[in-house]
Every structure is written in structure tokens, then in C-alpha cells.
Coordinates of N, CA and C in Angstrom, one line a residue:
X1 N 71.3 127.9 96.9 CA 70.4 126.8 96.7 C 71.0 125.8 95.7
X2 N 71.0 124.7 96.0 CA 71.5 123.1 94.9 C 69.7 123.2 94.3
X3 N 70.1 123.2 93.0 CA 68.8 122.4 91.9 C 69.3 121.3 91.0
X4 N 68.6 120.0 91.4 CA 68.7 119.1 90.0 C 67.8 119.0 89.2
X5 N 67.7 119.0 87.5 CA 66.8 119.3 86.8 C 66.9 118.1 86.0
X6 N 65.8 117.1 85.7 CA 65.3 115.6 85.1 C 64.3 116.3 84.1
X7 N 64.9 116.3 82.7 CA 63.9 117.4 81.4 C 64.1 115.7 80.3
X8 N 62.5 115.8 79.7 CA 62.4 114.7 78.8 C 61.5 113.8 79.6
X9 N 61.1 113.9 80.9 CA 60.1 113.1 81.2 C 58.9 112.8 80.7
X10 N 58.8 111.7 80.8 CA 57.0 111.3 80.5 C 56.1 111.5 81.6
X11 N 56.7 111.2 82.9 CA 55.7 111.5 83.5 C 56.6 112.1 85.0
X12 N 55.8 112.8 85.7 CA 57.0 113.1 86.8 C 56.5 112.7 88.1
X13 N 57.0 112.4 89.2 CA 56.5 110.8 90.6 C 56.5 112.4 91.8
X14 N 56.9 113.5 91.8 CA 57.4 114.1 92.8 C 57.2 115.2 92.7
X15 N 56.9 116.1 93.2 CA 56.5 117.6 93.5 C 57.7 118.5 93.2
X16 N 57.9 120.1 92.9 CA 59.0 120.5 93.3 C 59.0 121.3 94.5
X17 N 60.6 121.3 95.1 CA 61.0 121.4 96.6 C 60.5 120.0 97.6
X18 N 60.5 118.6 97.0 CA 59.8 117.8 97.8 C 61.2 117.0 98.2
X19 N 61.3 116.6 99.0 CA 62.6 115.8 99.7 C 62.2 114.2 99.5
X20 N 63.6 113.8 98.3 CA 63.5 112.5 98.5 C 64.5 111.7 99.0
X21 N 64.4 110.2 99.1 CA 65.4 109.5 99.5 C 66.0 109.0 98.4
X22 N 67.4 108.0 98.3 CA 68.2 107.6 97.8 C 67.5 106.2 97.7
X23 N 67.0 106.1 95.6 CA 66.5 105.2 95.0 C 64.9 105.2 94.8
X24 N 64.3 106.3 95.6 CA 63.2 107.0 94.8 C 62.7 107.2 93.3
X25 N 62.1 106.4 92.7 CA 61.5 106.9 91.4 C 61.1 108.4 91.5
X26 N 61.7 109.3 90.6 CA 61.4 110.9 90.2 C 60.1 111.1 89.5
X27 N 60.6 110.1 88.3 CA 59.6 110.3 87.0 C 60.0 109.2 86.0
X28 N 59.4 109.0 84.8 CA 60.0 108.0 84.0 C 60.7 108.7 83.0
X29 N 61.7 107.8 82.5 CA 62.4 108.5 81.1 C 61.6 108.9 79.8
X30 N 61.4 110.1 79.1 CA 61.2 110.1 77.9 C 61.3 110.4 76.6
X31 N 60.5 111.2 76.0 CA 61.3 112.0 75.1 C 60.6 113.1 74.0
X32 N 60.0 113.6 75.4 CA 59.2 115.3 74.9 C 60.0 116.3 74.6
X33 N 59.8 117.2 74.4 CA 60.8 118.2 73.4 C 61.2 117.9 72.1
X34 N 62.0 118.7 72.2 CA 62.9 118.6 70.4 C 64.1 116.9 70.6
X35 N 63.3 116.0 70.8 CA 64.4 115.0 70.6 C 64.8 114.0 69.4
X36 N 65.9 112.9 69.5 CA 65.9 112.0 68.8 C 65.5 110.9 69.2
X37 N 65.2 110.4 70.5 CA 64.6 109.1 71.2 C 64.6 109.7 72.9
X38 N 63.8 108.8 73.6 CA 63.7 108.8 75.2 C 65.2 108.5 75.4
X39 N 65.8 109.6 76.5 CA 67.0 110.2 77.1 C 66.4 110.9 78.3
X40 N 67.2 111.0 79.5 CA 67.4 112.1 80.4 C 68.4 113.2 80.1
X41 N 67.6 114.4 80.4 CA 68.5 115.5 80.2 C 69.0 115.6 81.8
X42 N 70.3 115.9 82.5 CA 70.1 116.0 83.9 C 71.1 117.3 84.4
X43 N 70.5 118.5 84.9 CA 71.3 119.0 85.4 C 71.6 119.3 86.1
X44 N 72.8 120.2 87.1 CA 73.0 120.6 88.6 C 72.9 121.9 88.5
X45 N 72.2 122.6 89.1 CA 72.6 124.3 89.4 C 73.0 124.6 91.0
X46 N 73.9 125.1 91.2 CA 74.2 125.8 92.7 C 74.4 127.3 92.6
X47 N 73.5 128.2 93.1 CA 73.5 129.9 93.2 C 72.6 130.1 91.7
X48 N 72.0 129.4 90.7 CA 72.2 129.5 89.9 C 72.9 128.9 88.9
X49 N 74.4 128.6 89.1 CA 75.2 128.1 88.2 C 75.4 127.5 87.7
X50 N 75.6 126.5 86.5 CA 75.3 125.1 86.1 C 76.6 124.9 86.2
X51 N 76.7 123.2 86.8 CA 77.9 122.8 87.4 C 77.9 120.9 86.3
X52 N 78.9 120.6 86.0 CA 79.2 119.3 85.7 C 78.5 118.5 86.7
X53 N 78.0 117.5 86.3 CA 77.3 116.5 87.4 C 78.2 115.7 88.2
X54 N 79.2 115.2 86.6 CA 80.2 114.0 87.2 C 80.8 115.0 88.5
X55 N 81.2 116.1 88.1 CA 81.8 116.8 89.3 C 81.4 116.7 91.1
X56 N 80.2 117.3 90.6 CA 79.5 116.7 91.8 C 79.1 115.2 92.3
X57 N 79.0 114.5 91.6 CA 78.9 113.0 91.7 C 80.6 112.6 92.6
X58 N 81.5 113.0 92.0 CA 82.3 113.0 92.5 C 83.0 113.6 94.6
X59 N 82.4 114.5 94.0 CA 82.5 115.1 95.6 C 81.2 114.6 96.7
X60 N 80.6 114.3 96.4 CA 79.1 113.0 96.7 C 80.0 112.2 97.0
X61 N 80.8 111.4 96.4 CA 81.4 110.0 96.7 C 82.6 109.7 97.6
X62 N 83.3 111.1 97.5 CA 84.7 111.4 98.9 C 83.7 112.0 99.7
X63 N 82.4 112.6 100.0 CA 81.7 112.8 101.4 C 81.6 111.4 101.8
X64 N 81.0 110.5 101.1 CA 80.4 109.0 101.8 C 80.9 108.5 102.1
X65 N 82.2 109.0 101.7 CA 83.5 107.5 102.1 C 84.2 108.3 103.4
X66 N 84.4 109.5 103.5 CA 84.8 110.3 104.9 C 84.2 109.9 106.0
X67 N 82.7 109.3 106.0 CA 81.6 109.6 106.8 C 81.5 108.5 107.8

């Protein structure tokens, strides 16, 4: 299973397991928790694993362009 995780919201637009489209508002930026100002925390998990985003952003960008 792919999970992306959006931590520091103020408020959140979307259910979880809910399928969105590309440019969907999630939630707004904020800055609950232990912070220094409103930031997105963002991350990718696959099986589990935490993966670099850019990484995946990257392999996202040679699928689009193959397609």
C-alpha cells in the first residue's frame, strides 16, 4: 500500500482512503504540534517504508512523460 501523510493541518478537506484528483484542496496549511510557524510536514510510506518524496516525485514525472 502507497500512504501520503499531510501533518500540521488546520483543518483537513478529505476523508482517509478517499480518492482524489490532481489539484484537490486536502486541508489547509498549519501549525499544530510542536512547531515554529504553519509548515507542511509531508510524507510517503510504501509497505510501510518511508521513502524520499523528491524520489518519488521524480519517478511520477518519467511515468507522465512515457505516457
Amino acid at each position: 500500500a502507497i500512504e501520503s501523510l499531510y501533518l500540521h493541518l488546520d483543518s483537513i478537506a478529505v476523508e482517509k482512503g478517499q480518492y482524489v484528483e490532481a489539484g484537490e484542496a486536502l486541508g489547509v496549511m498549519g501549525d499544530t504540534g510542536e512547531t515554529d510557524g504553519a509548515h507542511l510536514h509531508y510524507e510517503v510510506r510504501v509497505a510501510g517504508k518511508h521513502l524520499d518524496p523528491r524520489d518519488v516525485f521524480e519517478v511520477i514525472s518519467h511515468v507522465d512523460e512515457n505516457r
